[in-house]
Coordinates of C-alpha atoms in Angstrom, one line a residue:
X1 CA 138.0 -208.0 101.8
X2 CA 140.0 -205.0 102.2
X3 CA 140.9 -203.4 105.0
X4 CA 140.1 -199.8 104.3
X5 CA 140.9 -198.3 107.9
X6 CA 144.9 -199.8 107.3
X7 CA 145.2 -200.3 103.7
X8 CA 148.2 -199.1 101.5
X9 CA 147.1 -196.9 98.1
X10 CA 149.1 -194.7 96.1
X11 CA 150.0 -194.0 92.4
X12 CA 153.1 -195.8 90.7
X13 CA 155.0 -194.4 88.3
X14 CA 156.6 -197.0 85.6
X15 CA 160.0 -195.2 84.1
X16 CA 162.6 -196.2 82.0
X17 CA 163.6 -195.6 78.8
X18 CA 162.0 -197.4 75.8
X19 CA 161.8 -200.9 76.1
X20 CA 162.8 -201.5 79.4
X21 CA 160.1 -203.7 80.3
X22 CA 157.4 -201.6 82.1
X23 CA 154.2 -202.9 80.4
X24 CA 155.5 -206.4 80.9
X25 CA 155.8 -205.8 84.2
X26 CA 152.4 -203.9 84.6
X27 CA 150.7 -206.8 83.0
X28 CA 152.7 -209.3 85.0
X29 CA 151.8 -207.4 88.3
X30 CA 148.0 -207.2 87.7
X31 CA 148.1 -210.9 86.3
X32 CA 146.2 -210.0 83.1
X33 CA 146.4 -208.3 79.8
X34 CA 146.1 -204.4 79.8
X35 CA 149.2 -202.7 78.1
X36 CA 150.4 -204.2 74.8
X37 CA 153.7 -205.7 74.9
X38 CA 156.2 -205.7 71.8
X39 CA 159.7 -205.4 70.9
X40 CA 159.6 -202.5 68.5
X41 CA 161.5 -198.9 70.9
X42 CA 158.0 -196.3 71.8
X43 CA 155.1 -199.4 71.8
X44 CA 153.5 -197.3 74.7
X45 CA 152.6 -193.8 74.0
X46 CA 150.2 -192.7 76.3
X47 CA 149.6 -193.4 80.1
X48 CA 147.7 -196.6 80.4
X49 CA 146.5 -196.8 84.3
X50 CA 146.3 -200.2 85.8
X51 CA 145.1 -200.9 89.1
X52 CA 145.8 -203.7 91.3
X53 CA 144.1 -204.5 94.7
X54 CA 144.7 -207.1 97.4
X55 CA 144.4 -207.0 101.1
X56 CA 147.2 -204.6 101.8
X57 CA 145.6 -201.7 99.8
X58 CA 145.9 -200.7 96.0
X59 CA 148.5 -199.6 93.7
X60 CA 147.4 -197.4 90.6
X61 CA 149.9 -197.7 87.9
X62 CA 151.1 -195.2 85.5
X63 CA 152.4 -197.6 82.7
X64 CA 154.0 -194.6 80.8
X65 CA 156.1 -194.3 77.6
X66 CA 159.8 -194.6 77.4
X67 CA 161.9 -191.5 78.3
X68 CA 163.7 -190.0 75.2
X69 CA 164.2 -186.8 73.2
X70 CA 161.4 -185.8 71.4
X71 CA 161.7 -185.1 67.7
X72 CA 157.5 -184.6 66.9
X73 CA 154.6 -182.9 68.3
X74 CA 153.5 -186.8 70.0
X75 CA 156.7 -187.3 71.4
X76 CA 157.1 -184.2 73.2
X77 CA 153.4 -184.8 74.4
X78 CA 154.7 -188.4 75.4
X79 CA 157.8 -186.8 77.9
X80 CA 155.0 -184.6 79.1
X81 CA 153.2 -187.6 80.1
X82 CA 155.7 -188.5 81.8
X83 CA 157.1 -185.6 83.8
X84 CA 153.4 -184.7 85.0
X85 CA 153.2 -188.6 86.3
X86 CA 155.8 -188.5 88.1
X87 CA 155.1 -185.4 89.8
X88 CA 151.5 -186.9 90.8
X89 CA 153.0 -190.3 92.1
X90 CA 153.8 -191.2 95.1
X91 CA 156.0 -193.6 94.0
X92 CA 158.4 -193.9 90.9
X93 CA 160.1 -197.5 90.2
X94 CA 162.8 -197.2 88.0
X95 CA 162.9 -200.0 85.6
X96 CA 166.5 -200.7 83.8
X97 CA 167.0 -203.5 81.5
X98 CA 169.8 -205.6 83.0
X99 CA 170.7 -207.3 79.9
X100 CA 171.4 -203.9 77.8
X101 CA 174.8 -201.6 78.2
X102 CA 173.8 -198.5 80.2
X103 CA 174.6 -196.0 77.9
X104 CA 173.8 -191.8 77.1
X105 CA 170.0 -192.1 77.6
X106 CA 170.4 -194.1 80.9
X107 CA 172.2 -191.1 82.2
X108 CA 169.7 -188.4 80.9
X109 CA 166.8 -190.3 82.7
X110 CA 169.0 -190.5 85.6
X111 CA 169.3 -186.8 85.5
X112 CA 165.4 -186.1 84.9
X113 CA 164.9 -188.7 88.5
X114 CA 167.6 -186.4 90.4
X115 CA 165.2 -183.4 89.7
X116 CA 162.0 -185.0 91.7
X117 CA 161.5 -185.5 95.2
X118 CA 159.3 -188.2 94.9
X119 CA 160.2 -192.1 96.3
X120 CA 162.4 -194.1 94.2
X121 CA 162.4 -197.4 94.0
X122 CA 165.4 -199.1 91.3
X123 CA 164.0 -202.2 89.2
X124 CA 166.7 -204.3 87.4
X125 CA 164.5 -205.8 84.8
X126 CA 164.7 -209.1 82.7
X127 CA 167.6 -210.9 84.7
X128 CA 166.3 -213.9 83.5
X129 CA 167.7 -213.0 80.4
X130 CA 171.5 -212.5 82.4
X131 CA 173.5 -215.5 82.9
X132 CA 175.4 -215.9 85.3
X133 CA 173.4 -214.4 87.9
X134 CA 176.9 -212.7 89.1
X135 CA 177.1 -210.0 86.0
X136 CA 174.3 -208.5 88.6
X137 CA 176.3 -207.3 91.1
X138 CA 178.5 -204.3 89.1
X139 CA 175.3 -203.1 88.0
X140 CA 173.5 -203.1 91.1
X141 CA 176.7 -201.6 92.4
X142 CA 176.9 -198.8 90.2
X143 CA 173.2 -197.7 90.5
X144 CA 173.6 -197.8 94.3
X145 CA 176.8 -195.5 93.6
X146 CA 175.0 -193.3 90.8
X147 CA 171.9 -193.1 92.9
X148 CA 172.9 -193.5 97.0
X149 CA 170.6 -194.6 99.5
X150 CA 167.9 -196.1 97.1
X151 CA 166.7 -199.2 97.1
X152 CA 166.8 -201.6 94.0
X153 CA 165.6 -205.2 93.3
X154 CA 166.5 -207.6 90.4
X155 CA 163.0 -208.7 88.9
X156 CA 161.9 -211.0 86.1
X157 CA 158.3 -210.2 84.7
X158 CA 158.6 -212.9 82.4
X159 CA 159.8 -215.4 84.9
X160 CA 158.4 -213.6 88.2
X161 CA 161.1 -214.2 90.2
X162 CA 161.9 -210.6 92.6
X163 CA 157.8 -209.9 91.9
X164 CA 156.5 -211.2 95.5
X165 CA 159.4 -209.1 96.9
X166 CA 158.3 -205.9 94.9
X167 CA 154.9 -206.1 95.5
X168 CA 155.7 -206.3 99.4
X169 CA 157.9 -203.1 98.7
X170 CA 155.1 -201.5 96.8
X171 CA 152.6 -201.5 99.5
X172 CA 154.9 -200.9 102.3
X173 CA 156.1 -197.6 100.6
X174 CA 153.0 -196.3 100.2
X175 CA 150.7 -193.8 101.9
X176 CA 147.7 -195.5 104.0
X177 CA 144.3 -194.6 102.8
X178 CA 141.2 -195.6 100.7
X179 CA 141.4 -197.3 97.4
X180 CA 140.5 -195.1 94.8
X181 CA 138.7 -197.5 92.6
X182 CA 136.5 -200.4 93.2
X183 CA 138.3 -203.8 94.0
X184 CA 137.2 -205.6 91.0
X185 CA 138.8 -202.7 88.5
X186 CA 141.8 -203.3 86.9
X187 CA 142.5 -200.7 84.0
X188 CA 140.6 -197.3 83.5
X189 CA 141.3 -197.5 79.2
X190 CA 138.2 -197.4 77.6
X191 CA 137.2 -200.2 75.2
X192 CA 137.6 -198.1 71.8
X193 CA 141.2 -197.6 72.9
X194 CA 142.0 -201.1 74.1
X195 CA 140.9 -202.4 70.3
X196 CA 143.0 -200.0 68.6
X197 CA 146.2 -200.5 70.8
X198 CA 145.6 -204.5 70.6
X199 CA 145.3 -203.6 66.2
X200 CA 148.7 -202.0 67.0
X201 CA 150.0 -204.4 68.9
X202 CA 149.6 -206.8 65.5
X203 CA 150.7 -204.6 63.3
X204 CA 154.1 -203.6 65.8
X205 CA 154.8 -207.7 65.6
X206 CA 154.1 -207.8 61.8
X207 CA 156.3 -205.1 60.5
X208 CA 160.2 -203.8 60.5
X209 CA 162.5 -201.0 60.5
X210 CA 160.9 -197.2 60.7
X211 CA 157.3 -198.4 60.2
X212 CA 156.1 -198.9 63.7
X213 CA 157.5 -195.2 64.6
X214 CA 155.4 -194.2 62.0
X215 CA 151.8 -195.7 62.0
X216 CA 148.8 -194.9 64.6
X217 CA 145.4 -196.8 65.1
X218 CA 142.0 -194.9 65.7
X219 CA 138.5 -196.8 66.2
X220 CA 136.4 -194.4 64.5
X221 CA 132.9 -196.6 64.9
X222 CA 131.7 -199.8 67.2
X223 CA 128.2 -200.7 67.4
X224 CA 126.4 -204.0 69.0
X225 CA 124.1 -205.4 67.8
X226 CA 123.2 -208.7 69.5
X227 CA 125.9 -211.1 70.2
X228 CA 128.0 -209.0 67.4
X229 CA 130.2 -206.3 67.8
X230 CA 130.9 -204.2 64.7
X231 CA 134.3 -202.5 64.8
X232 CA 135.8 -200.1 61.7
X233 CA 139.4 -199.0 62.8
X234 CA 141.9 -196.7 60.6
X235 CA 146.2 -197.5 60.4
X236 CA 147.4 -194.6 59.9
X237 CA 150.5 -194.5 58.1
X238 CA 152.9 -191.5 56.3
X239 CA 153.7 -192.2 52.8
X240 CA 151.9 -194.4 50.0
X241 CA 154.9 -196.8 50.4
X242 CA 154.1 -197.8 53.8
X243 CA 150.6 -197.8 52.7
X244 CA 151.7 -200.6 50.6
X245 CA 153.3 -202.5 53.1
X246 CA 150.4 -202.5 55.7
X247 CA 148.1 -203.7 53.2
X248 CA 150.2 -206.2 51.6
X249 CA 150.1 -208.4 48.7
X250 CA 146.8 -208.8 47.1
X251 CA 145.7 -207.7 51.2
X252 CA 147.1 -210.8 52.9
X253 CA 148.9 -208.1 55.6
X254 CA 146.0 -206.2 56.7
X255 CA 144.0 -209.6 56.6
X256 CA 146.3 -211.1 59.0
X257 CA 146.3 -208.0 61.0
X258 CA 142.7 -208.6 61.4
X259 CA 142.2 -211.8 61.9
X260 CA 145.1 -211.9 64.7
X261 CA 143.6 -208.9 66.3
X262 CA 140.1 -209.9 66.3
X263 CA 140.7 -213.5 67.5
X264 CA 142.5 -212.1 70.9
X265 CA 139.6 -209.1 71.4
X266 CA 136.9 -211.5 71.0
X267 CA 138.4 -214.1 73.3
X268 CA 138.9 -211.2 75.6
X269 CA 135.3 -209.7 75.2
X270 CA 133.3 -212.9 74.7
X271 CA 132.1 -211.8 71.6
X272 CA 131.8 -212.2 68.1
X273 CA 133.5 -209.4 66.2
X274 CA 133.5 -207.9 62.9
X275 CA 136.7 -206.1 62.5
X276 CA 136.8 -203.6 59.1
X277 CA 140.3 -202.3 58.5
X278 CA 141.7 -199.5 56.4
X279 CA 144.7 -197.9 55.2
X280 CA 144.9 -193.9 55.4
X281 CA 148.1 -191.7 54.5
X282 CA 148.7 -188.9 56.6
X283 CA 152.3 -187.3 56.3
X284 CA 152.2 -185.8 59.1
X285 CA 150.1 -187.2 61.7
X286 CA 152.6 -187.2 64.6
X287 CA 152.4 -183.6 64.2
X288 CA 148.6 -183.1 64.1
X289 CA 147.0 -182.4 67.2
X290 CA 143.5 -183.6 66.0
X291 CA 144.6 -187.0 65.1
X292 CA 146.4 -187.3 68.2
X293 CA 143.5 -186.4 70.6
X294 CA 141.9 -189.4 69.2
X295 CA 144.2 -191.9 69.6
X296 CA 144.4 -190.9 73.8
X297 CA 143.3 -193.7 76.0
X298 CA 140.0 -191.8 77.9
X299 CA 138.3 -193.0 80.8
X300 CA 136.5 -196.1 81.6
X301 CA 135.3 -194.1 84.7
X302 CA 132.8 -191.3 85.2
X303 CA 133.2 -188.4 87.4
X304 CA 130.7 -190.4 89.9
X305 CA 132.6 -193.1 90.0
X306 CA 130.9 -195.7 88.2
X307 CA 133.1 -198.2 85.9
X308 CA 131.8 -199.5 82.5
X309 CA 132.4 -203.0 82.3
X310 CA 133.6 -205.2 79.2
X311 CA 131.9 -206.6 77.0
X312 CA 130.4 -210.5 78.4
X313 CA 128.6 -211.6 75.6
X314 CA 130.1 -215.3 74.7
X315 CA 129.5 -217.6 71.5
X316 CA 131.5 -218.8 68.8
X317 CA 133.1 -216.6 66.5
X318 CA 131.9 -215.5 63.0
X319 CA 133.6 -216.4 59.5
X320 CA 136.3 -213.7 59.2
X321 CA 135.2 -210.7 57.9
X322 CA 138.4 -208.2 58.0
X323 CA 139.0 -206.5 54.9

């Protein structure tokens, strides 16, 4: 059990610019799913809190989108994300991906991280992917030369090597004081937006080029009923070509879409889904403040504190039913 009279609990900002590894390492961290992870530049675009707990206190991740200039109405609300994190945090790890050139963007979130006074701690992310392990040093040089006097680790979230080291770090750096959420709580993202993100998450892997810049997932309706959860979720894309593309060839796109994304929600729920899927063009959904309020992640939590669980009905899944 905790020790609540000693423990260690503060909020963590992840920053870095797109790609850089922060929800890998969130969902390494935590040791379980709750940020979607894919290759495609601005996969996260809202804050995703996830919490971990252990005897030395509790650390409340921001996992938050990747720091760039914004060109539409989302992004900008994405950088204000993450400029009103930071501020909150009491402490920002910096995540750089060790196997990419540093380059203009590097330096501009360099820049926005000279501006705060909050605790920085410097992440060299994916080393496993560096070889020799001696191409290292000149970059932890020049971060300790760009950035004097703070402390950075080399880390692998895919390998875990430097993650027993940054979790002692973690705690020792922040404040003492009670843990904000019960111990067995481990993101605050409701359900609705968990499913959708996880629908993205498919569609992100499935697809090329500007497409994943371009498409959003909302739930609009789940309903149980039994052992059976009912889900109807719109993609929403920007022109009838990409409409095209989602769907796919006589709808063998949007039924793989489907049936991937249903097959990791009900093995994460422990329940039978029914997942409906449709196409809707919107040219200018980035820009459209009442699409975007609906794709935010909400609360799991309540003002009184009280956490809604997931779903732990369990049988065998139903004859696919996407469409």
């Amino acid at each position: 059990m905790m020790d609540t009279d000693r423990s260690h609990t503060g909020l963590v900002a992840l920053v870095g610019r797109p790609n850089a590894g922060k929800s890998t390492l969130l969902n390494a961290l935590l040791g379980e799913k709750v940020a979607i992870v894919s290759d495609k530049p601005q996969t996260t675009r809202n804050r995703i809190i996830g919490v971990l707990t252990e005897d030395r206190g509790q650390a409340v991740f921001f996992d938050l989108p990747g720091v760039h200039r914004p060109l539409h109405r989302m992004n900008a609300k994405m950088m204000q994300e993450v400029r009103s994190s930071i501020d909150e945090a009491d402490l920002v790890l910096h995540l750089i991906d060790a196997s990419e050139i540093w380059g203009q963007g590097e330096a501009y979130l360099f820049d926005l991280l000279d501006e705060v006074r909050t605790p920085v701690l410097g992440l060299l992310t994916k080393i496993d992917l560096v070889k020799p392990k001696t191409k290292l040093l000149p970059l932890i040089d020049a971060y300790r030369q760009r950035r004097p006097g703070t402390e950075i680790l080399p880390i692998s979230s895919v390998t875990e090597e430097g993650l027993d080291e940054l979790r002692g770090r973690l705690f020792a750096m922040l404040p003492e004081g009670p843990a904000f959420y019960p111990t067995d709580v481990t993101t605050t993202q409701t359900e609705r937006f968990f499913i959708a993100e996880v629908i993205r998450e498919k569609l992100l892997d499935a697809v090329k080029h500007e497409l994943p810049y371009t498409t959003g997932v909302i739930v609009e309706q789940m309903e149980e009923s039994g052992n059976l959860l009912r889900v109807e979720a719109v993609i929403y894309v920007e022109r009838d070509s990409q409409k095209g593309i989602v769907i796919g060839r006589r709808g063998s796109m949007i039924t793989r879409l489907g049936r991937e994304a249903r097959a990791e929600l009900e093995a994460r729920f422990g329940i039978r889904m029914f997942l409906g899927l449709r196409v809707k063009v919107h040219r200018r959904w980035r820009d459209d403040p009442r699409v975007l309020v609906q794709m935010e992640p909400g609360l799991a939590t309540g003002p009184d504190g009280d956490v809604s669980g997931l779903i732990t009905a369990s049988d065998e899944p139903e004859p696919e039913g996407e469409g």
